[in-house]
Amino acid sequence: MADRHEPAGGWAPTWALGRAVLLTGLLLVAAVLLGRIELVVLATPFALGTAYGLRRRPGTLPELALGTGDAHLVEGSPMAATVTVANPDTVSYDVAVVRTRMSRWLRVEKVSFGGAGVDVSRSGGADRPFVTSVPRGTAVDLSLTGTALRWGRHPIGPAGTRVAVADGLLVSRSVITEPVRMRVYPMTEPFEAVEAMPRAAGLVGAHHSRRPGEGGELAGVRVFAPGDRLRRIDWRVSLRARQLHVAATLSDRDAEVVVLLDVLAEAGRSGGVRGPASVLDTTVRAAAAIAEHYLHRGDRVALLEYGPAARRLRPATGRRQYLTVLEWLLDVKAESSPYEPYDQVFGPQLLSSDALVVVLTPLLDERSAQMLARMARGGRFVVAVDTLPADLPPPKDQGWAEVAYRLWRLDRDTMIGQLREHGVPVVRWAGAGSLDQVLRDVARLATAPRVGAR
């Protein structure tokens, strides 16, 4: 339903039309009252100019559309968006004023309108009006180019336009289009884990396990036993020892990796792809890197949120799962909750006992530490990755703020020490090789004989 203050048909007279009509009327009235013919001659140009300008009135309003360029953007990559103003009428638009809003994480550096480019990187960005003319039956594009600074679904718009016709005597009502969202995927930080997985969830895969089997990793040479394949015989050793020996190998297996994102708290200030990283930035980028690594090796990867939303992505493999992971990560946001989310997220049917659980957590909430300890006591293989920024600045307030900050740091270090005593390794995310030493220790514990086992 149209607003009652909007003009009928979407077009309204401007102040210029009002002044022209008023001046013509005053001159004609004065000519009649004073009997001065020269006043009629003086009013004639205003009357003829107004009539000539209004000879053709537009019948339709302008059309406005928003569009984005590449649908698969990554942090730090170039972005492009287009605002199109179309004139479906047979009357040309003398002036079209276009303005659109942009997310602060989409930095616009250049604007091209009607073939002319303007550098706006130092003049306030794209949140400013741009003016052009639109001939009849054509469309003009406002092209916005720049850089995507941070992951997420960033809005472009709403955009609005108003046009003036009839030599500026008529102006249209504002035409506003709904915003569109540009998807910017997190930048995948370099990550490589070369150590064996603690326990297999399948029989065939790409990981070199610590258990013997039919694989490609040499484990040593042993005496031939019934069931060994003839192609495994090491003839050089057999001739020297005068007894058949075979080359023993380690089995290649797949694994299930569960990446758990602790979203109960956020800390630090995000500066985009080239600035400082907040807890959420480190969490999302690390999750994307870990998922990409294990999916590339043929493993099954699942994602979970430790928070009130309790979102979950089922385990799967392949490139489709990787794209699904990236889409899933775009909706990650920090949400505090007074309730314990453990029962909602970790039912016995959700976490396999053979899965490697990588928990990305800033350890800012005691419930996160309790959750890690419970999973470790339940026999799951848990690795905690500390996502709190190492350069988190202390509060600048006067008084007891600095002392409280130091006490909080000591309490957090004590919490990390208690987790390690419970068998939960805690490491800081540092890109490539962050988890190698931890996975080595977890795999060694998984294959070690249990105390009291027969």
PDB file of N, CA, C and O in Angstrom, residues 266-321:
ATOM      1  N   GLU A 266      32.915 -14.139  23.019  1.00  0.00           N
ATOM      2  CA  GLU A 266      33.744 -13.490  22.009  1.00  0.00           C
ATOM      3  C   GLU A 266      34.681 -12.513  22.715  1.00  0.00           C
ATOM      4  O   GLU A 266      34.314 -11.896  23.722  1.00  0.00           O
ATOM      5  N   ALA A 267      35.891 -12.384  22.190  1.00  0.00           N
ATOM      6  CA  ALA A 267      36.871 -11.470  22.774  1.00  0.00           C
ATOM      7  C   ALA A 267      37.760 -10.950  21.664  1.00  0.00           C
ATOM      8  O   ALA A 267      37.940 -11.597  20.631  1.00  0.00           O
ATOM      9  N   GLY A 268      38.334  -9.775  21.900  1.00  0.00           N
ATOM     10  CA  GLY A 268      39.177  -9.166  20.892  1.00  0.00           C
ATOM     11  C   GLY A 268      38.361  -8.380  19.886  1.00  0.00           C
ATOM     12  O   GLY A 268      37.135  -8.492  19.818  1.00  0.00           O
ATOM     13  N   ARG A 269      39.054  -7.598  19.098  1.00  0.00           N
ATOM     14  CA  ARG A 269      38.405  -6.769  18.084  1.00  0.00           C
ATOM     15  C   ARG A 269      38.864  -7.230  16.712  1.00  0.00           C
ATOM     16  O   ARG A 269      40.057  -7.311  16.439  1.00  0.00           O
ATOM     17  N   SER A 270      37.909  -7.515  15.854  1.00  0.00           N
ATOM     18  CA  SER A 270      38.238  -7.982  14.512  1.00  0.00           C
ATOM     19  C   SER A 270      38.668  -6.823  13.641  1.00  0.00           C
ATOM     20  O   SER A 270      38.006  -5.785  13.588  1.00  0.00           O
ATOM     21  N   GLY A 271      39.784  -7.025  12.944  1.00  0.00           N
ATOM     22  CA  GLY A 271      40.274  -6.019  12.020  1.00  0.00           C
ATOM     23  C   GLY A 271      40.238  -6.464  10.585  1.00  0.00           C
ATOM     24  O   GLY A 271      40.904  -5.863   9.738  1.00  0.00           O
ATOM     25  N   GLY A 272      39.470  -7.516  10.282  1.00  0.00           N
ATOM     26  CA  GLY A 272      39.414  -8.012   8.923  1.00  0.00           C
ATOM     27  C   GLY A 272      40.572  -8.930   8.603  1.00  0.00           C
ATOM     28  O   GLY A 272      41.324  -9.370   9.476  1.00  0.00           O
ATOM     29  N   VAL A 273      40.740  -9.199   7.324  1.00  0.00           N
ATOM     30  CA  VAL A 273      41.722 -10.193   6.910  1.00  0.00           C
ATOM     31  C   VAL A 273      43.145  -9.717   7.148  1.00  0.00           C
ATOM     32  O   VAL A 273      44.051 -10.526   7.374  1.00  0.00           O
ATOM     33  N   ARG A 274      43.392  -8.423   7.116  1.00  0.00           N
ATOM     34  CA  ARG A 274      44.745  -7.906   7.303  1.00  0.00           C
ATOM     35  C   ARG A 274      44.935  -7.249   8.669  1.00  0.00           C
ATOM     36  O   ARG A 274      45.977  -6.644   8.914  1.00  0.00           O
ATOM     37  N   GLY A 275      43.963  -7.352   9.536  1.00  0.00           N
ATOM     38  CA  GLY A 275      44.056  -6.753  10.859  1.00  0.00           C
ATOM     39  C   GLY A 275      44.082  -7.807  11.940  1.00  0.00           C
ATOM     40  O   GLY A 275      44.242  -9.008  11.678  1.00  0.00           O
ATOM     41  N   PRO A 276      43.950  -7.387  13.183  1.00  0.00           N
ATOM     42  CA  PRO A 276      43.922  -8.360  14.291  1.00  0.00           C
ATOM     43  C   PRO A 276      42.701  -9.255  14.209  1.00  0.00           C
ATOM     44  O   PRO A 276      41.663  -8.869  13.668  1.00  0.00           O
ATOM     45  N   ALA A 277      42.852 -10.456  14.736  1.00  0.00           N
ATOM     46  CA  ALA A 277      41.776 -11.454  14.687  1.00  0.00           C
ATOM     47  C   ALA A 277      41.128 -11.581  16.054  1.00  0.00           C
ATOM     48  O   ALA A 277      41.812 -11.643  17.082  1.00  0.00           O
ATOM     49  N   SER A 278      39.813 -11.606  16.067  1.00  0.00           N
ATOM     50  CA  SER A 278      39.080 -11.854  17.298  1.00  0.00           C
ATOM     51  C   SER A 278      38.991 -13.367  17.520  1.00  0.00           C
ATOM     52  O   SER A 278      39.461 -14.169  16.716  1.00  0.00           O
ATOM     53  N   VAL A 279      38.366 -13.754  18.622  1.00  0.00           N
ATOM     54  CA  VAL A 279      38.184 -15.179  18.909  1.00  0.00           C
ATOM     55  C   VAL A 279      37.373 -15.847  17.813  1.00  0.00           C
ATOM     56  O   VAL A 279      37.702 -16.936  17.332  1.00  0.00           O
ATOM     57  N   LEU A 280      36.302 -15.181  17.377  1.00  0.00           N
ATOM     58  CA  LEU A 280      35.445 -15.767  16.355  1.00  0.00           C
ATOM     59  C   LEU A 280      36.182 -15.885  15.019  1.00  0.00           C
ATOM     60  O   LEU A 280      35.990 -16.855  14.284  1.00  0.00           O
ATOM     61  N   ASP A 281      37.021 -14.904  14.688  1.00  0.00           N
ATOM     62  CA  ASP A 281      37.802 -14.985  13.459  1.00  0.00           C
ATOM     63  C   ASP A 281      38.724 -16.199  13.475  1.00  0.00           C
ATOM     64  O   ASP A 281      38.780 -16.979  12.519  1.00  0.00           O
ATOM     65  N   THR A 282      39.480 -16.358  14.564  1.00  0.00           N
ATOM     66  CA  THR A 282      40.393 -17.489  14.666  1.00  0.00           C
ATOM     67  C   THR A 282      39.639 -18.810  14.644  1.00  0.00           C
ATOM     68  O   THR A 282      40.078 -19.778  14.004  1.00  0.00           O
ATOM     69  N   THR A 283      38.501 -18.865  15.311  1.00  0.00           N
ATOM     70  CA  THR A 283      37.715 -20.101  15.361  1.00  0.00           C
ATOM     71  C   THR A 283      37.232 -20.504  13.979  1.00  0.00           C
ATOM     72  O   THR A 283      37.388 -21.657  13.565  1.00  0.00           O
ATOM     73  N   VAL A 284      36.658 -19.569  13.247  1.00  0.00           N
ATOM     74  CA  VAL A 284      36.094 -19.900  11.939  1.00  0.00           C
ATOM     75  C   VAL A 284      37.199 -20.248  10.941  1.00  0.00           C
ATOM     76  O   VAL A 284      37.089 -21.227  10.183  1.00  0.00           O
ATOM     77  N   ARG A 285      38.275 -19.477  10.924  1.00  0.00           N
ATOM     78  CA  ARG A 285      39.351 -19.755   9.972  1.00  0.00           C
ATOM     79  C   ARG A 285      40.055 -21.071  10.289  1.00  0.00           C
ATOM     80  O   ARG A 285      40.410 -21.825   9.375  1.00  0.00           O
ATOM     81  N   ALA A 286      40.260 -21.354  11.567  1.00  0.00           N
ATOM     82  CA  ALA A 286      40.882 -22.625  11.931  1.00  0.00           C
ATOM     83  C   ALA A 286      39.972 -23.798  11.588  1.00  0.00           C
ATOM     84  O   ALA A 286      40.440 -24.845  11.109  1.00  0.00           O
ATOM     85  N   ALA A 287      38.666 -23.659  11.815  1.00  0.00           N
ATOM     86  CA  ALA A 287      37.731 -24.729  11.473  1.00  0.00           C
ATOM     87  C   ALA A 287      37.740 -25.004   9.971  1.00  0.00           C
ATOM     88  O   ALA A 287      37.720 -26.164   9.536  1.00  0.00           O
ATOM     89  N   ALA A 288      37.792 -23.952   9.165  1.00  0.00           N
ATOM     90  CA  ALA A 288      37.842 -24.144   7.714  1.00  0.00           C
ATOM     91  C   ALA A 288      39.130 -24.838   7.297  1.00  0.00           C
ATOM     92  O   ALA A 288      39.124 -25.713   6.418  1.00  0.00           O
ATOM     93  N   ALA A 289      40.258 -24.482   7.924  1.00  0.00           N
ATOM     94  CA  ALA A 289      41.533 -25.094   7.565  1.00  0.00           C
ATOM     95  C   ALA A 289      41.569 -26.563   7.959  1.00  0.00           C
ATOM     96  O   ALA A 289      42.024 -27.421   7.186  1.00  0.00           O
ATOM     97  N   ILE A 290      41.098 -26.886   9.153  1.00  0.00           N
ATOM     98  CA  ILE A 290      41.106 -28.280   9.609  1.00  0.00           C
ATOM     99  C   ILE A 290      40.178 -29.122   8.752  1.00  0.00           C
ATOM    100  O   ILE A 290      40.526 -30.237   8.339  1.00  0.00           O
ATOM    101  N   ALA A 291      38.994 -28.604   8.454  1.00  0.00           N
ATOM    102  CA  ALA A 291      38.050 -29.353   7.620  1.00  0.00           C
ATOM    103  C   ALA A 291      38.616 -29.574   6.223  1.00  0.00           C
ATOM    104  O   ALA A 291      38.507 -30.680   5.666  1.00  0.00           O
ATOM    105  N   GLU A 292      39.231 -28.561   5.647  1.00  0.00           N
ATOM    106  CA  GLU A 292      39.800 -28.723   4.308  1.00  0.00           C
ATOM    107  C   GLU A 292      40.897 -29.781   4.296  1.00  0.00           C
ATOM    108  O   GLU A 292      40.971 -30.611   3.377  1.00  0.00           O
ATOM    109  N   HIS A 293      41.742 -29.781   5.311  1.00  0.00           N
ATOM    110  CA  HIS A 293      42.843 -30.741   5.357  1.00  0.00           C
ATOM    111  C   HIS A 293      42.331 -32.176   5.419  1.00  0.00           C
ATOM    112  O   HIS A 293      42.749 -33.036   4.635  1.00  0.00           O
ATOM    113  N   TYR A 294      41.428 -32.460   6.338  1.00  0.00           N
ATOM    114  CA  TYR A 294      40.979 -33.844   6.520  1.00  0.00           C
ATOM    115  C   TYR A 294      40.036 -34.286   5.399  1.00  0.00           C
ATOM    116  O   TYR A 294      40.042 -35.468   5.022  1.00  0.00           O
ATOM    117  N   LEU A 295      39.244 -33.381   4.862  1.00  0.00           N
ATOM    118  CA  LEU A 295      38.399 -33.758   3.729  1.00  0.00           C
ATOM    119  C   LEU A 295      39.255 -34.041   2.493  1.00  0.00           C
ATOM    120  O   LEU A 295      38.914 -34.921   1.691  1.00  0.00           O
ATOM    121  N   HIS A 296      40.343 -33.322   2.325  1.00  0.00           N
ATOM    122  CA  HIS A 296      41.237 -33.577   1.197  1.00  0.00           C
ATOM    123  C   HIS A 296      41.876 -34.949   1.304  1.00  0.00           C
ATOM    124  O   HIS A 296      42.212 -35.569   0.282  1.00  0.00           O
ATOM    125  N   ARG A 297      42.027 -35.462   2.521  1.00  0.00           N
ATOM    126  CA  ARG A 297      42.619 -36.780   2.728  1.00  0.00           C
ATOM    127  C   ARG A 297      41.584 -37.891   2.734  1.00  0.00           C
ATOM    128  O   ARG A 297      41.908 -39.048   2.973  1.00  0.00           O
ATOM    129  N   GLY A 298      40.341 -37.547   2.494  1.00  0.00           N
ATOM    130  CA  GLY A 298      39.299 -38.570   2.391  1.00  0.00           C
ATOM    131  C   GLY A 298      38.604 -38.920   3.677  1.00  0.00           C
ATOM    132  O   GLY A 298      37.857 -39.912   3.725  1.00  0.00           O
ATOM    133  N   ASP A 299      38.793 -38.132   4.732  1.00  0.00           N
ATOM    134  CA  ASP A 299      38.147 -38.430   6.017  1.00  0.00           C
ATOM    135  C   ASP A 299      36.763 -37.807   6.077  1.00  0.00           C
ATOM    136  O   ASP A 299      36.403 -36.949   5.287  1.00  0.00           O
ATOM    137  N   ARG A 300      36.012 -38.264   7.058  1.00  0.00           N
ATOM    138  CA  ARG A 300      34.686 -37.708   7.311  1.00  0.00           C
ATOM    139  C   ARG A 300      34.812 -36.602   8.344  1.00  0.00           C
ATOM    140  O   ARG A 300      35.458 -36.784   9.384  1.00  0.00           O
ATOM    141  N   VAL A 301      34.186 -35.477   8.076  1.00  0.00           N
ATOM    142  CA  VAL A 301      34.287 -34.301   8.940  1.00  0.00           C
ATOM    143  C   VAL A 301      32.880 -33.859   9.327  1.00  0.00           C
ATOM    144  O   VAL A 301      31.993 -33.765   8.465  1.00  0.00           O
ATOM    145  N   ALA A 302      32.704 -33.607  10.615  1.00  0.00           N
ATOM    146  CA  ALA A 302      31.442 -33.071  11.135  1.00  0.00           C
ATOM    147  C   ALA A 302      31.749 -31.805  11.926  1.00  0.00           C
ATOM    148  O   ALA A 302      32.854 -31.636  12.450  1.00  0.00           O
ATOM    149  N   LEU A 303      30.771 -30.914  12.019  1.00  0.00           N
ATOM    150  CA  LEU A 303      30.923 -29.665  12.759  1.00  0.00           C
ATOM    151  C   LEU A 303      29.809 -29.549  13.784  1.00  0.00           C
ATOM    152  O   LEU A 303      28.656 -29.921  13.515  1.00  0.00           O
ATOM    153  N   LEU A 304      30.167 -29.017  14.944  1.00  0.00           N
ATOM    154  CA  LEU A 304      29.203 -28.796  16.018  1.00  0.00           C
ATOM    155  C   LEU A 304      29.438 -27.421  16.616  1.00  0.00           C
ATOM    156  O   LEU A 304      30.563 -26.909  16.605  1.00  0.00           O
ATOM    157  N   GLU A 305      28.369 -26.849  17.148  1.00  0.00           N
ATOM    158  CA  GLU A 305      28.456 -25.594  17.884  1.00  0.00           C
ATOM    159  C   GLU A 305      28.166 -25.859  19.350  1.00  0.00           C
ATOM    160  O   GLU A 305      27.150 -26.481  19.675  1.00  0.00           O
ATOM    161  N   TYR A 306      29.053 -25.400  20.214  1.00  0.00           N
ATOM    162  CA  TYR A 306      28.789 -25.466  21.642  1.00  0.00           C
ATOM    163  C   TYR A 306      28.217 -24.119  22.064  1.00  0.00           C
ATOM    164  O   TYR A 306      28.936 -23.169  22.356  1.00  0.00           O
ATOM    165  N   GLY A 307      26.896 -24.035  22.050  1.00  0.00           N
ATOM    166  CA  GLY A 307      26.210 -22.792  22.356  1.00  0.00           C
ATOM    167  C   GLY A 307      24.712 -23.017  22.377  1.00  0.00           C
ATOM    168  O   GLY A 307      24.222 -24.142  22.201  1.00  0.00           O
ATOM    169  N   PRO A 308      23.952 -21.966  22.590  1.00  0.00           N
ATOM    170  CA  PRO A 308      22.489 -22.126  22.704  1.00  0.00           C
ATOM    171  C   PRO A 308      21.828 -22.600  21.425  1.00  0.00           C
ATOM    172  O   PRO A 308      20.799 -23.270  21.469  1.00  0.00           O
ATOM    173  N   ALA A 309      22.386 -22.280  20.244  1.00  0.00           N
ATOM    174  CA  ALA A 309      21.773 -22.714  18.989  1.00  0.00           C
ATOM    175  C   ALA A 309      21.991 -24.195  18.730  1.00  0.00           C
ATOM    176  O   ALA A 309      21.164 -24.847  18.090  1.00  0.00           O
ATOM    177  N   ALA A 310      23.099 -24.752  19.208  1.00  0.00           N
ATOM    178  CA  ALA A 310      23.401 -26.178  19.073  1.00  0.00           C
ATOM    179  C   ALA A 310      23.319 -26.655  17.626  1.00  0.00           C
ATOM    180  O   ALA A 310      22.772 -27.713  17.337  1.00  0.00           O
ATOM    181  N   ARG A 311      23.869 -25.871  16.702  1.00  0.00           N
ATOM    182  CA  ARG A 311      23.845 -26.285  15.302  1.00  0.00           C
ATOM    183  C   ARG A 311      24.789 -27.458  15.081  1.00  0.00           C
ATOM    184  O   ARG A 311      25.817 -27.568  15.742  1.00  0.00           O
ATOM    185  N   ARG A 312      24.467 -28.271  14.105  1.00  0.00           N
ATOM    186  CA  ARG A 312      25.260 -29.461  13.833  1.00  0.00           C
ATOM    187  C   ARG A 312      25.278 -29.737  12.343  1.00  0.00           C
ATOM    188  O   ARG A 312      24.264 -29.603  11.660  1.00  0.00           O
ATOM    189  N   LEU A 313      26.457 -30.088  11.829  1.00  0.00           N
ATOM    190  CA  LEU A 313      26.615 -30.515  10.442  1.00  0.00           C
ATOM    191  C   LEU A 313      27.038 -31.970  10.457  1.00  0.00           C
ATOM    192  O   LEU A 313      28.064 -32.323  11.040  1.00  0.00           O
ATOM    193  N   ARG A 314      26.262 -32.809   9.805  1.00  0.00           N
ATOM    194  CA  ARG A 314      26.517 -34.251   9.834  1.00  0.00           C
ATOM    195  C   ARG A 314      27.829 -34.594   9.142  1.00  0.00           C
ATOM    196  O   ARG A 314      28.250 -33.911   8.214  1.00  0.00           O
ATOM    197  N   PRO A 315      28.483 -35.668   9.559  1.00  0.00           N
ATOM    198  CA  PRO A 315      29.763 -36.044   8.935  1.00  0.00           C
ATOM    199  C   PRO A 315      29.571 -36.525   7.506  1.00  0.00           C
ATOM    200  O   PRO A 315      28.607 -37.223   7.186  1.00  0.00           O
ATOM    201  N   ALA A 316      30.492 -36.130   6.652  1.00  0.00           N
ATOM    202  CA  ALA A 316      30.482 -36.552   5.248  1.00  0.00           C
ATOM    203  C   ALA A 316      31.874 -36.299   4.686  1.00  0.00           C
ATOM    204  O   ALA A 316      32.760 -35.759   5.353  1.00  0.00           O
ATOM    205  N   THR A 317      32.079 -36.713   3.455  1.00  0.00           N
ATOM    206  CA  THR A 317      33.374 -36.566   2.803  1.00  0.00           C
ATOM    207  C   THR A 317      33.197 -35.837   1.474  1.00  0.00           C
ATOM    208  O   THR A 317      32.088 -35.621   1.004  1.00  0.00           O
ATOM    209  N   GLY A 318      34.337 -35.483   0.869  1.00  0.00           N
ATOM    210  CA  GLY A 318      34.320 -34.961  -0.486  1.00  0.00           C
ATOM    211  C   GLY A 318      34.253 -33.445  -0.558  1.00  0.00           C
ATOM    212  O   GLY A 318      34.127 -32.735   0.446  1.00  0.00           O
ATOM    213  N   ARG A 319      34.321 -32.964  -1.796  1.00  0.00           N
ATOM    214  CA  ARG A 319      34.313 -31.522  -2.042  1.00  0.00           C
ATOM    215  C   ARG A 319      32.964 -30.911  -1.702  1.00  0.00           C
ATOM    216  O   ARG A 319      32.897 -29.762  -1.237  1.00  0.00           O
ATOM    217  N   ARG A 320      31.886 -31.639  -1.910  1.00  0.00           N
ATOM    218  CA  ARG A 320      30.573 -31.092  -1.563  1.00  0.00           C
ATOM    219  C   ARG A 320      30.492 -30.810  -0.070  1.00  0.00           C
ATOM    220  O   ARG A 320      29.919 -29.800   0.344  1.00  0.00           O
ATOM    221  N   GLN A 321      31.061 -31.694   0.742  1.00  0.00           N
ATOM    222  CA  GLN A 321      31.057 -31.458   2.174  1.00  0.00           C
ATOM    223  C   GLN A 321      31.893 -30.231   2.528  1.00  0.00           C
ATOM    224  O   GLN A 321      31.527 -29.452   3.425  1.00  0.00           O
TER     225      GLN A 321
END
